[in-house]
Amino acid sequence: MAALRRLSLSSIPPLRRIVSRSFSSASNDDQTLLTIETSVPFTGHNIDPPSRSVETTPKELLTFFHDMSLMRRMEIAADSLYKAKLIRGFCHLYDGQEAVSIGMEAAITKRDAIITAYRDHCIFLGRGGTLLEAFAELMGRRAGCSKGKGGSMHFYRKETNFYGGHGIVGAQVPLGCGIAFGQKYCKDETVTFTMYGDGAANQGQLFEALNMSALWDLPVILVCENNHYGMGTAEWRAAKSPAYYKRGDYVPGLKVDGMDVLAVKQACKFAKEHVLKNGPMILEMDTYRYHGHSMSDPGSTYRTRDEISGVRQERDPIERVRKLILSHELSTASELKDIEKEVRKEVDDAIAQAKETPMPDPSELFTNVYVKGLGVEAFGADRKELKSVLP
Amino acid sequence: MDRIMLSFARRKVLCGKFSASVLGKAFERIPRATYPSTRNYSSSLKEMTVRDALNTALDEEMSADPKVFLMGEEVGEYQGAYKISKGLLDKYGPERVIDTPITEAGFTGIGVGAAYYGLRPIVEFMTFNFSMQAIDHIINSAAKSNYMSAGQISVPIVFRGPNGAAAGVGAQHSQCYAAWYASCPGLKVLSPYSSEDARGLLKAAIRDPDPVVFLENEILYGESFAVSPEVLDSSFSIPIGKAKIERGGKDVTITAFSKMVGYSLQAAEILAKDGISAEVINLRSIRPLDRATINASVRKTNRLVTVEEGFPQHGVGAEICASVVEESFEYLDAPVERIAGADVPMPYAPNLERLAVPQVEDIVRAAKRACYRLVPKSAAA
């Protein structure tokens, strides 16, 4: 039995572990069940929170490490591509928040639905999207997940129930409730996670949709990714009550450490079971973004560099999992470094491949305006010069 | 069921000074083009109000496809604010006929989300004035999704409800949204006139895989029209994007939609007495606009009057005029005339209200100007 090790992280309580084994084989056997405590307990609003002991396996933890590292690397690479002007327009990066996407995916199936706002690259990856599709879309190429016609804010993957990718703050919340309406109508026994930020949490349409979801017992989980800043406005300047998990009033809520992938997994699993029987619930993920709101925002005019580096040091989701893996001796430091190198290469290869793919054909200007175009004419800027028939 | 009891042997034609038009007194309008040449009503033609036409269309489409459902304020237990959805709650139950709270942004978003998932929602706005609370979902969440997702997310939704002026309801309850919605690629915008239009276009809209804005008219709900057995069949539908020539003519083309079709037909009767043969086109579809039919008509008549109830600036008539200038310039013998609502918020007092919406005499006057039978009044300062 490996010795219990205390890790000295200054501001969070030490990780403790209780090991229970199903087989008497080596301690990093993939089938070993590990029970790990979350960093902090959950706080409930109108609901008894789940236990902070989370079951996981070595394989799952290593997968978490790999997948979060991949997301991290993708976002950092996107930063460089944006500065090289290969990505245009808006680019909202998710680095720091990876645990929310990964933890959620670990708790649900691809038949459950996810919808989010514009910080969607990693959610897309989590739903099974490929790096090539992501980078190609960012660079406006036809190999992109939206064939180059959507851009950074409009990634979708219908086949795994990822409904985008929305640019209008807060609009995705009623849409997500509508998807849950569909799931209930079709009796699919699946749920929808509709994600939004602390900035969107004050939107009126959120409360309209939440009211109807509660009235009609829709299987929807509202996930507030509270990274504490709505663009440049800190939560305390935008919300009279920044306790977003309580905002549902009669709708139960849970506050979760969004930098702890196991806590996220536990909360999402709990929420899914709850809403299938009882109607909507709010999860507030306490998380953080290292980048500014978007690539046009340095992110340091409204918060201190000390704050940013402090979170990176104390609460980084990938570092937390690395420490867990090492402390439980599920892998070695150098093996983890290899995973990171592999991930870097995967990302670099995908970018190189994406760069080679062509832009959409000019005829694509006029495709997908309608599903059924009825043979109607559509016009370009000079209608006598450029026009097309919509199929 | 409200019915206008008129003798089948005679058609009552109202013409001349028609001051009651804004109050929408029920009158019978038989489109000549679809009507058999005999003036006697054949017993195979039934009378049907627009209200019943819409109700039966909703009923039949909900019966045919379990994915179709209706949501909106008072659509269920109240039987519909204008009784359009009467009887549907009893027949289909509260899971398919859903009364919503007064939260347009929320329930429109929910409807669009349900369409993303694959259901076929019909979202009712009590009037389209309230659709402005939800317009972001109509445009950004519904109209653009198929394009932004390169075909992954289609939105088979219908947004319907009364549009335009009613009677005495004031500025915030009287706006026409045809031009606003019809300018947006990704939407289809329909506006029925007769019961045949109402049935056929609503069925087509519900069956269509794209988002459709369906602009009804409160005053027309109570009007009766003759409908053939073909129209009454549950498989009946009208193709989207095709206008209908309600009345053939050779001297001037009049385009209109919704209630203004009725006014234009009355104007055509008056013009006929003065020897002007007007061709009245019922647009039916604002987007896609049937430019081919409009242009073919103008190439025949060489003169055009566009009629609409909404605000004139950047309106439907402006688009039709541009289309005709672009495609049929050499055929025009006179400038295009535009009849539209007044450039003011809708006033309440009935005399002012009357001045704020087109009247039959306005259409007659414009047609005569286009035919050079009337000298235009010099513009007031």
Short mmCIF file of N, CA and C in Angstrom, two decimals, chain B residues 98-247:
data_model
loop_
_atom_site.label_atom_id
_atom_site.label_comp_id
_atom_site.label_asym_id
_atom_site.label_seq_id
_atom_site.Cartn_x
_atom_site.Cartn_y
_atom_site.Cartn_z
N ILE B 98 -49.37 24.11 -25.48
CA ILE B 98 -48.75 24.57 -24.24
C ILE B 98 -49.01 26.05 -23.98
N ASP B 99 -49.64 26.31 -22.85
CA ASP B 99 -49.84 27.70 -22.43
C ASP B 99 -48.55 28.20 -21.80
N THR B 100 -48.05 29.32 -22.27
CA THR B 100 -46.80 29.84 -21.71
C THR B 100 -47.08 31.05 -20.83
N PRO B 101 -46.16 31.34 -19.93
CA PRO B 101 -46.23 32.63 -19.22
C PRO B 101 -45.95 33.76 -20.22
N ILE B 102 -46.11 34.99 -19.77
CA ILE B 102 -45.94 36.13 -20.69
C ILE B 102 -44.46 36.46 -20.77
N THR B 103 -43.72 35.59 -21.43
CA THR B 103 -42.26 35.72 -21.49
C THR B 103 -41.80 35.33 -22.88
N GLU B 104 -41.98 36.27 -23.81
CA GLU B 104 -41.70 35.96 -25.22
C GLU B 104 -40.26 35.55 -25.47
N ALA B 105 -39.31 36.26 -24.86
CA ALA B 105 -37.91 35.93 -25.12
C ALA B 105 -37.65 34.49 -24.68
N GLY B 106 -38.15 34.15 -23.50
CA GLY B 106 -37.95 32.82 -22.96
C GLY B 106 -38.62 31.74 -23.78
N PHE B 107 -39.91 31.92 -24.09
CA PHE B 107 -40.58 30.79 -24.75
C PHE B 107 -40.23 30.69 -26.23
N THR B 108 -39.85 31.80 -26.83
CA THR B 108 -39.39 31.70 -28.21
C THR B 108 -38.05 30.96 -28.26
N GLY B 109 -37.17 31.27 -27.31
CA GLY B 109 -35.89 30.55 -27.23
C GLY B 109 -36.12 29.07 -26.99
N ILE B 110 -37.07 28.76 -26.12
CA ILE B 110 -37.37 27.35 -25.86
C ILE B 110 -37.91 26.68 -27.12
N GLY B 111 -38.77 27.39 -27.83
CA GLY B 111 -39.29 26.83 -29.07
C GLY B 111 -38.19 26.57 -30.08
N VAL B 112 -37.28 27.52 -30.24
CA VAL B 112 -36.18 27.33 -31.19
C VAL B 112 -35.30 26.17 -30.74
N GLY B 113 -35.02 26.07 -29.46
CA GLY B 113 -34.23 24.95 -28.95
C GLY B 113 -34.91 23.62 -29.22
N ALA B 114 -36.22 23.57 -29.07
CA ALA B 114 -36.95 22.33 -29.38
C ALA B 114 -36.82 22.00 -30.86
N ALA B 115 -36.81 23.02 -31.69
CA ALA B 115 -36.63 22.79 -33.14
C ALA B 115 -35.22 22.29 -33.43
N TYR B 116 -34.22 22.81 -32.71
CA TYR B 116 -32.86 22.30 -32.86
C TYR B 116 -32.86 20.79 -32.61
N TYR B 117 -33.64 20.39 -31.60
CA TYR B 117 -33.63 18.97 -31.20
C TYR B 117 -34.36 18.10 -32.21
N GLY B 118 -35.20 18.71 -33.05
CA GLY B 118 -35.87 17.93 -34.08
C GLY B 118 -37.39 17.97 -34.00
N LEU B 119 -37.93 18.68 -33.01
CA LEU B 119 -39.38 18.82 -32.97
C LEU B 119 -39.81 19.89 -33.96
N ARG B 120 -41.12 20.04 -34.16
CA ARG B 120 -41.62 21.03 -35.12
C ARG B 120 -42.56 21.99 -34.40
N PRO B 121 -41.99 22.96 -33.71
CA PRO B 121 -42.82 23.85 -32.90
C PRO B 121 -43.56 24.89 -33.74
N ILE B 122 -44.74 25.27 -33.24
CA ILE B 122 -45.44 26.45 -33.76
C ILE B 122 -45.51 27.40 -32.58
N VAL B 123 -44.83 28.52 -32.69
CA VAL B 123 -44.81 29.50 -31.60
C VAL B 123 -45.78 30.61 -31.97
N GLU B 124 -46.77 30.82 -31.13
CA GLU B 124 -47.74 31.88 -31.42
C GLU B 124 -47.38 33.14 -30.65
N PHE B 125 -47.36 34.26 -31.34
CA PHE B 125 -47.26 35.58 -30.69
C PHE B 125 -48.66 36.15 -30.68
N MET B 126 -49.07 36.64 -29.53
CA MET B 126 -50.45 37.16 -29.48
C MET B 126 -50.65 38.26 -30.52
N THR B 127 -49.66 39.09 -30.71
CA THR B 127 -49.56 39.87 -31.94
C THR B 127 -48.07 39.96 -32.24
N PHE B 128 -47.74 40.28 -33.47
CA PHE B 128 -46.33 40.33 -33.80
C PHE B 128 -45.61 41.52 -33.16
N ASN B 129 -46.35 42.44 -32.58
CA ASN B 129 -45.70 43.51 -31.83
C ASN B 129 -44.85 42.91 -30.70
N PHE B 130 -45.36 41.83 -30.10
CA PHE B 130 -44.64 41.23 -28.99
C PHE B 130 -43.47 40.37 -29.46
N SER B 131 -43.43 40.09 -30.75
CA SER B 131 -42.30 39.32 -31.26
C SER B 131 -41.00 40.11 -31.12
N MET B 132 -41.11 41.43 -30.98
CA MET B 132 -39.88 42.21 -30.82
C MET B 132 -39.14 41.84 -29.55
N GLN B 133 -39.88 41.31 -28.56
CA GLN B 133 -39.22 40.88 -27.34
C GLN B 133 -38.38 39.63 -27.59
N ALA B 134 -38.69 38.96 -28.67
CA ALA B 134 -38.05 37.67 -28.96
C ALA B 134 -37.28 37.71 -30.26
N ILE B 135 -37.12 38.91 -30.83
CA ILE B 135 -36.60 38.98 -32.20
C ILE B 135 -35.18 38.44 -32.31
N ASP B 136 -34.42 38.50 -31.24
CA ASP B 136 -33.07 37.93 -31.29
C ASP B 136 -33.13 36.44 -31.56
N HIS B 137 -34.10 35.76 -30.96
CA HIS B 137 -34.20 34.32 -31.20
C HIS B 137 -34.69 34.02 -32.60
N ILE B 138 -35.59 34.86 -33.12
CA ILE B 138 -36.09 34.62 -34.47
C ILE B 138 -34.96 34.79 -35.47
N ILE B 139 -34.18 35.84 -35.31
CA ILE B 139 -33.13 36.15 -36.28
C ILE B 139 -31.85 35.37 -35.99
N ASN B 140 -31.29 35.57 -34.81
CA ASN B 140 -29.97 34.99 -34.53
C ASN B 140 -29.99 33.52 -34.17
N SER B 141 -31.03 33.08 -33.48
CA SER B 141 -31.04 31.67 -33.10
C SER B 141 -31.71 30.79 -34.15
N ALA B 142 -32.74 31.34 -34.84
CA ALA B 142 -33.45 30.51 -35.81
C ALA B 142 -32.94 30.73 -37.23
N ALA B 143 -33.05 31.96 -37.73
CA ALA B 143 -32.78 32.18 -39.15
C ALA B 143 -31.36 31.81 -39.56
N LYS B 144 -30.40 32.10 -38.70
CA LYS B 144 -29.00 31.97 -39.14
C LYS B 144 -28.36 30.62 -38.82
N SER B 145 -29.03 29.79 -38.03
CA SER B 145 -28.36 28.59 -37.54
C SER B 145 -27.98 27.60 -38.63
N ASN B 146 -28.84 27.40 -39.60
CA ASN B 146 -28.51 26.42 -40.63
C ASN B 146 -27.25 26.85 -41.39
N TYR B 147 -27.11 28.15 -41.61
CA TYR B 147 -25.95 28.66 -42.32
C TYR B 147 -24.70 28.57 -41.47
N MET B 148 -24.77 29.05 -40.22
CA MET B 148 -23.59 29.09 -39.35
C MET B 148 -23.06 27.70 -39.06
N SER B 149 -23.97 26.71 -39.06
CA SER B 149 -23.55 25.35 -38.74
C SER B 149 -23.31 24.55 -40.01
N ALA B 150 -23.34 25.22 -41.16
CA ALA B 150 -23.16 24.56 -42.45
C ALA B 150 -24.09 23.35 -42.58
N GLY B 151 -25.33 23.54 -42.17
CA GLY B 151 -26.35 22.51 -42.40
C GLY B 151 -26.56 21.52 -41.28
N GLN B 152 -25.78 21.62 -40.20
CA GLN B 152 -25.96 20.66 -39.10
C GLN B 152 -27.23 20.94 -38.30
N ILE B 153 -27.48 22.23 -38.04
CA ILE B 153 -28.61 22.59 -37.17
C ILE B 153 -29.69 23.24 -38.03
N SER B 154 -30.74 22.48 -38.33
CA SER B 154 -31.85 23.08 -39.06
C SER B 154 -32.95 23.43 -38.06
N VAL B 155 -33.83 24.34 -38.44
CA VAL B 155 -34.79 24.89 -37.48
C VAL B 155 -36.20 24.88 -38.09
N PRO B 156 -36.89 23.75 -38.01
CA PRO B 156 -38.22 23.65 -38.63
C PRO B 156 -39.31 24.25 -37.76
N ILE B 157 -39.31 25.56 -37.61
CA ILE B 157 -40.22 26.22 -36.68
C ILE B 157 -41.12 27.19 -37.43
N VAL B 158 -42.32 27.41 -36.90
CA VAL B 158 -43.22 28.43 -37.45
C VAL B 158 -43.51 29.43 -36.35
N PHE B 159 -43.32 30.71 -36.65
CA PHE B 159 -43.71 31.78 -35.74
C PHE B 159 -44.96 32.41 -36.35
N ARG B 160 -46.08 32.33 -35.65
CA ARG B 160 -47.29 32.88 -36.27
C ARG B 160 -48.06 33.76 -35.30
N GLY B 161 -48.95 34.56 -35.89
CA GLY B 161 -49.79 35.43 -35.08
C GLY B 161 -50.29 36.59 -35.91
N PRO B 162 -51.20 37.40 -35.35
CA PRO B 162 -51.70 38.55 -36.10
C PRO B 162 -50.64 39.65 -36.23
N ASN B 163 -50.65 40.29 -37.38
CA ASN B 163 -49.65 41.30 -37.73
C ASN B 163 -50.39 42.54 -38.20
N GLY B 164 -49.79 43.68 -38.04
CA GLY B 164 -50.35 44.90 -38.61
C GLY B 164 -51.45 45.50 -37.76
N ALA B 165 -52.17 46.45 -38.38
CA ALA B 165 -53.16 47.22 -37.64
C ALA B 165 -54.42 46.42 -37.37
N ALA B 166 -54.99 46.62 -36.21
CA ALA B 166 -56.31 46.07 -35.92
C ALA B 166 -57.27 47.27 -35.98
N ALA B 167 -58.03 47.49 -34.92
CA ALA B 167 -58.92 48.66 -34.95
C ALA B 167 -58.86 49.37 -33.61
N GLY B 168 -58.26 50.56 -33.61
CA GLY B 168 -58.27 51.35 -32.38
C GLY B 168 -57.35 50.85 -31.29
N VAL B 169 -56.36 50.03 -31.63
CA VAL B 169 -55.50 49.49 -30.58
C VAL B 169 -54.25 50.34 -30.32
N GLY B 170 -54.07 51.40 -31.10
CA GLY B 170 -53.00 52.33 -30.75
C GLY B 170 -51.63 51.96 -31.27
N ALA B 171 -50.67 52.82 -30.93
CA ALA B 171 -49.36 52.76 -31.58
C ALA B 171 -48.56 51.51 -31.29
N GLN B 172 -48.65 50.98 -30.06
CA GLN B 172 -47.77 49.86 -29.73
C GLN B 172 -48.31 48.52 -30.17
N HIS B 173 -49.54 48.51 -30.69
CA HIS B 173 -50.18 47.25 -31.03
C HIS B 173 -50.57 47.17 -32.49
N SER B 174 -49.95 48.02 -33.32
CA SER B 174 -50.45 48.11 -34.69
C SER B 174 -49.40 47.99 -35.78
N GLN B 175 -48.17 47.61 -35.43
CA GLN B 175 -47.12 47.68 -36.44
C GLN B 175 -47.11 46.45 -37.34
N CYS B 176 -46.72 46.67 -38.60
CA CYS B 176 -46.57 45.55 -39.54
C CYS B 176 -45.09 45.18 -39.62
N TYR B 177 -44.80 43.91 -39.47
CA TYR B 177 -43.41 43.47 -39.41
C TYR B 177 -42.95 42.76 -40.68
N ALA B 178 -43.74 42.81 -41.72
CA ALA B 178 -43.38 42.09 -42.95
C ALA B 178 -42.01 42.48 -43.46
N ALA B 179 -41.74 43.79 -43.56
CA ALA B 179 -40.47 44.24 -44.11
C ALA B 179 -39.31 43.86 -43.21
N TRP B 180 -39.50 43.97 -41.92
CA TRP B 180 -38.42 43.64 -40.98
C TRP B 180 -37.98 42.19 -41.15
N TYR B 181 -38.92 41.26 -41.09
CA TYR B 181 -38.55 39.85 -41.15
C TYR B 181 -38.15 39.44 -42.55
N ALA B 182 -38.79 40.03 -43.55
CA ALA B 182 -38.50 39.60 -44.92
C ALA B 182 -37.13 40.03 -45.38
N SER B 183 -36.48 40.94 -44.67
CA SER B 183 -35.14 41.34 -45.10
C SER B 183 -34.09 40.32 -44.67
N CYS B 184 -34.47 39.36 -43.84
CA CYS B 184 -33.46 38.50 -43.23
C CYS B 184 -33.29 37.17 -43.96
N PRO B 185 -32.12 36.91 -44.53
CA PRO B 185 -31.91 35.61 -45.18
C PRO B 185 -31.96 34.50 -44.15
N GLY B 186 -32.56 33.40 -44.53
CA GLY B 186 -32.71 32.29 -43.60
C GLY B 186 -34.13 32.16 -43.10
N LEU B 187 -34.90 33.26 -43.21
CA LEU B 187 -36.31 33.20 -42.85
C LEU B 187 -37.15 33.08 -44.10
N LYS B 188 -38.32 32.47 -43.95
CA LYS B 188 -39.34 32.56 -44.99
C LYS B 188 -40.48 33.34 -44.34
N VAL B 189 -41.08 34.24 -45.10
CA VAL B 189 -42.13 35.09 -44.52
C VAL B 189 -43.36 35.00 -45.40
N LEU B 190 -44.46 34.55 -44.80
CA LEU B 190 -45.70 34.36 -45.55
C LEU B 190 -46.80 35.23 -44.97
N SER B 191 -47.73 35.64 -45.82
CA SER B 191 -48.87 36.41 -45.32
C SER B 191 -50.11 36.07 -46.13
N PRO B 192 -51.02 35.31 -45.52
CA PRO B 192 -52.21 34.88 -46.26
C PRO B 192 -53.25 35.98 -46.34
N TYR B 193 -54.12 35.84 -47.32
CA TYR B 193 -55.27 36.74 -47.42
C TYR B 193 -56.57 35.96 -47.18
N SER B 194 -56.84 35.01 -48.08
CA SER B 194 -58.12 34.30 -48.03
C SER B 194 -58.01 33.05 -47.17
N SER B 195 -59.13 32.37 -47.02
CA SER B 195 -59.11 31.11 -46.25
C SER B 195 -58.28 30.05 -46.96
N GLU B 196 -58.35 30.06 -48.27
CA GLU B 196 -57.53 29.12 -49.04
C GLU B 196 -56.05 29.39 -48.76
N ASP B 197 -55.67 30.67 -48.78
CA ASP B 197 -54.30 31.05 -48.46
C ASP B 197 -53.95 30.59 -47.06
N ALA B 198 -54.86 30.86 -46.13
CA ALA B 198 -54.57 30.57 -44.72
C ALA B 198 -54.31 29.07 -44.54
N ARG B 199 -55.16 28.27 -45.10
CA ARG B 199 -54.98 26.83 -44.97
C ARG B 199 -53.73 26.35 -45.66
N GLY B 200 -53.63 26.72 -46.92
CA GLY B 200 -52.54 26.19 -47.73
C GLY B 200 -51.17 26.66 -47.29
N LEU B 201 -51.08 27.95 -46.94
CA LEU B 201 -49.77 28.47 -46.55
C LEU B 201 -49.37 28.00 -45.16
N LEU B 202 -50.33 27.89 -44.25
CA LEU B 202 -49.96 27.44 -42.90
C LEU B 202 -49.51 25.98 -42.95
N LYS B 203 -50.21 25.19 -43.74
CA LYS B 203 -49.77 23.80 -43.86
C LYS B 203 -48.38 23.72 -44.46
N ALA B 204 -48.15 24.52 -45.49
CA ALA B 204 -46.83 24.51 -46.12
C ALA B 204 -45.77 24.96 -45.13
N ALA B 205 -46.12 25.96 -44.33
CA ALA B 205 -45.16 26.49 -43.35
C ALA B 205 -44.79 25.44 -42.32
N ILE B 206 -45.80 24.74 -41.82
CA ILE B 206 -45.54 23.73 -40.79
C ILE B 206 -44.70 22.59 -41.36
N ARG B 207 -44.94 22.25 -42.61
CA ARG B 207 -44.18 21.16 -43.22
C ARG B 207 -42.79 21.59 -43.66
N ASP B 208 -42.56 22.89 -43.76
CA ASP B 208 -41.28 23.37 -44.29
C ASP B 208 -40.17 23.18 -43.26
N PRO B 209 -38.97 22.78 -43.72
CA PRO B 209 -37.88 22.53 -42.77
C PRO B 209 -37.16 23.78 -42.27
N ASP B 210 -37.57 24.95 -42.74
CA ASP B 210 -36.88 26.18 -42.36
C ASP B 210 -37.77 27.04 -41.46
N PRO B 211 -37.19 28.05 -40.79
CA PRO B 211 -38.02 28.91 -39.95
C PRO B 211 -38.94 29.78 -40.80
N VAL B 212 -40.21 29.77 -40.47
CA VAL B 212 -41.19 30.54 -41.24
C VAL B 212 -41.90 31.53 -40.31
N VAL B 213 -41.95 32.78 -40.75
CA VAL B 213 -42.72 33.80 -40.03
C VAL B 213 -44.05 33.91 -40.76
N PHE B 214 -45.13 33.67 -40.04
CA PHE B 214 -46.45 33.57 -40.68
C PHE B 214 -47.31 34.72 -40.17
N LEU B 215 -47.50 35.71 -41.03
CA LEU B 215 -48.16 36.96 -40.61
C LEU B 215 -49.64 36.93 -40.95
N GLU B 216 -50.45 36.77 -39.90
CA GLU B 216 -51.90 36.73 -40.11
C GLU B 216 -52.45 38.14 -39.94
N ASN B 217 -53.76 38.26 -39.92
CA ASN B 217 -54.37 39.58 -39.74
C ASN B 217 -55.63 39.42 -38.93
N GLU B 218 -55.71 40.16 -37.85
CA GLU B 218 -56.84 39.98 -36.92
C GLU B 218 -58.17 40.29 -37.58
N ILE B 219 -58.18 41.33 -38.42
CA ILE B 219 -59.46 41.72 -39.04
C ILE B 219 -59.95 40.63 -40.00
N LEU B 220 -59.02 39.93 -40.60
CA LEU B 220 -59.41 38.90 -41.57
C LEU B 220 -59.92 37.62 -40.91
N TYR B 221 -59.63 37.42 -39.63
CA TYR B 221 -59.99 36.15 -39.00
C TYR B 221 -61.47 35.82 -39.16
N GLY B 222 -62.30 36.86 -39.06
CA GLY B 222 -63.74 36.62 -39.11
C GLY B 222 -64.32 36.58 -40.51
N GLU B 223 -63.52 36.84 -41.51
CA GLU B 223 -64.04 36.88 -42.88
C GLU B 223 -64.19 35.51 -43.48
N SER B 224 -65.23 35.37 -44.27
CA SER B 224 -65.52 34.10 -44.92
C SER B 224 -65.13 34.13 -46.38
N PHE B 225 -64.63 33.03 -46.85
CA PHE B 225 -64.31 32.87 -48.26
C PHE B 225 -64.82 31.52 -48.72
N ALA B 226 -65.10 31.43 -49.99
CA ALA B 226 -65.50 30.13 -50.54
C ALA B 226 -64.26 29.28 -50.69
N VAL B 227 -64.39 28.01 -50.34
CA VAL B 227 -63.25 27.09 -50.50
C VAL B 227 -63.72 25.85 -51.24
N SER B 228 -62.90 25.39 -52.16
CA SER B 228 -63.24 24.19 -52.95
C SER B 228 -62.91 22.93 -52.14
N PRO B 229 -63.42 21.79 -52.56
CA PRO B 229 -63.10 20.54 -51.87
C PRO B 229 -61.60 20.26 -51.83
N GLU B 230 -60.91 20.72 -52.87
CA GLU B 230 -59.45 20.50 -52.90
C GLU B 230 -58.79 21.21 -51.71
N VAL B 231 -59.26 22.42 -51.44
CA VAL B 231 -58.69 23.20 -50.34
C VAL B 231 -58.97 22.53 -49.00
N LEU B 232 -60.12 21.87 -48.92
CA LEU B 232 -60.51 21.26 -47.65
C LEU B 232 -59.80 19.95 -47.39
N ASP B 233 -59.18 19.39 -48.41
CA ASP B 233 -58.49 18.12 -48.23
C ASP B 233 -57.29 18.30 -47.31
N SER B 234 -57.01 17.29 -46.48
CA SER B 234 -55.94 17.46 -45.49
C SER B 234 -54.55 17.49 -46.11
N SER B 235 -54.43 17.08 -47.36
CA SER B 235 -53.10 17.13 -47.98
C SER B 235 -52.85 18.44 -48.70
N PHE B 236 -53.85 19.32 -48.68
CA PHE B 236 -53.75 20.58 -49.42
C PHE B 236 -52.60 21.43 -48.91
N SER B 237 -51.84 22.03 -49.81
CA SER B 237 -50.90 23.07 -49.41
C SER B 237 -50.61 23.94 -50.61
N ILE B 238 -50.10 25.10 -50.34
CA ILE B 238 -49.79 26.08 -51.39
C ILE B 238 -48.28 26.24 -51.44
N PRO B 239 -47.69 26.27 -52.62
CA PRO B 239 -46.22 26.40 -52.67
C PRO B 239 -45.76 27.74 -52.12
N ILE B 240 -44.70 27.67 -51.33
CA ILE B 240 -44.11 28.89 -50.78
C ILE B 240 -43.33 29.59 -51.88
N GLY B 241 -43.44 30.90 -51.94
CA GLY B 241 -42.65 31.65 -52.91
C GLY B 241 -43.39 31.95 -54.20
N LYS B 242 -44.68 31.62 -54.24
CA LYS B 242 -45.45 31.89 -55.47
C LYS B 242 -46.61 32.82 -55.16
N ALA B 243 -46.67 33.91 -55.89
CA ALA B 243 -47.77 34.85 -55.72
C ALA B 243 -48.97 34.36 -56.51
N LYS B 244 -50.13 34.93 -56.21
CA LYS B 244 -51.34 34.51 -56.94
C LYS B 244 -51.97 35.73 -57.61
N ILE B 245 -52.33 35.57 -58.84
CA ILE B 245 -53.03 36.66 -59.53
C ILE B 245 -54.51 36.51 -59.20
N GLU B 246 -54.95 37.39 -58.31
CA GLU B 246 -56.34 37.29 -57.84
C GLU B 246 -57.32 37.78 -58.89
N ARG B 247 -56.85 38.73 -59.66
CA ARG B 247 -57.73 39.29 -60.69
C ARG B 247 -56.85 39.69 -61.87
#
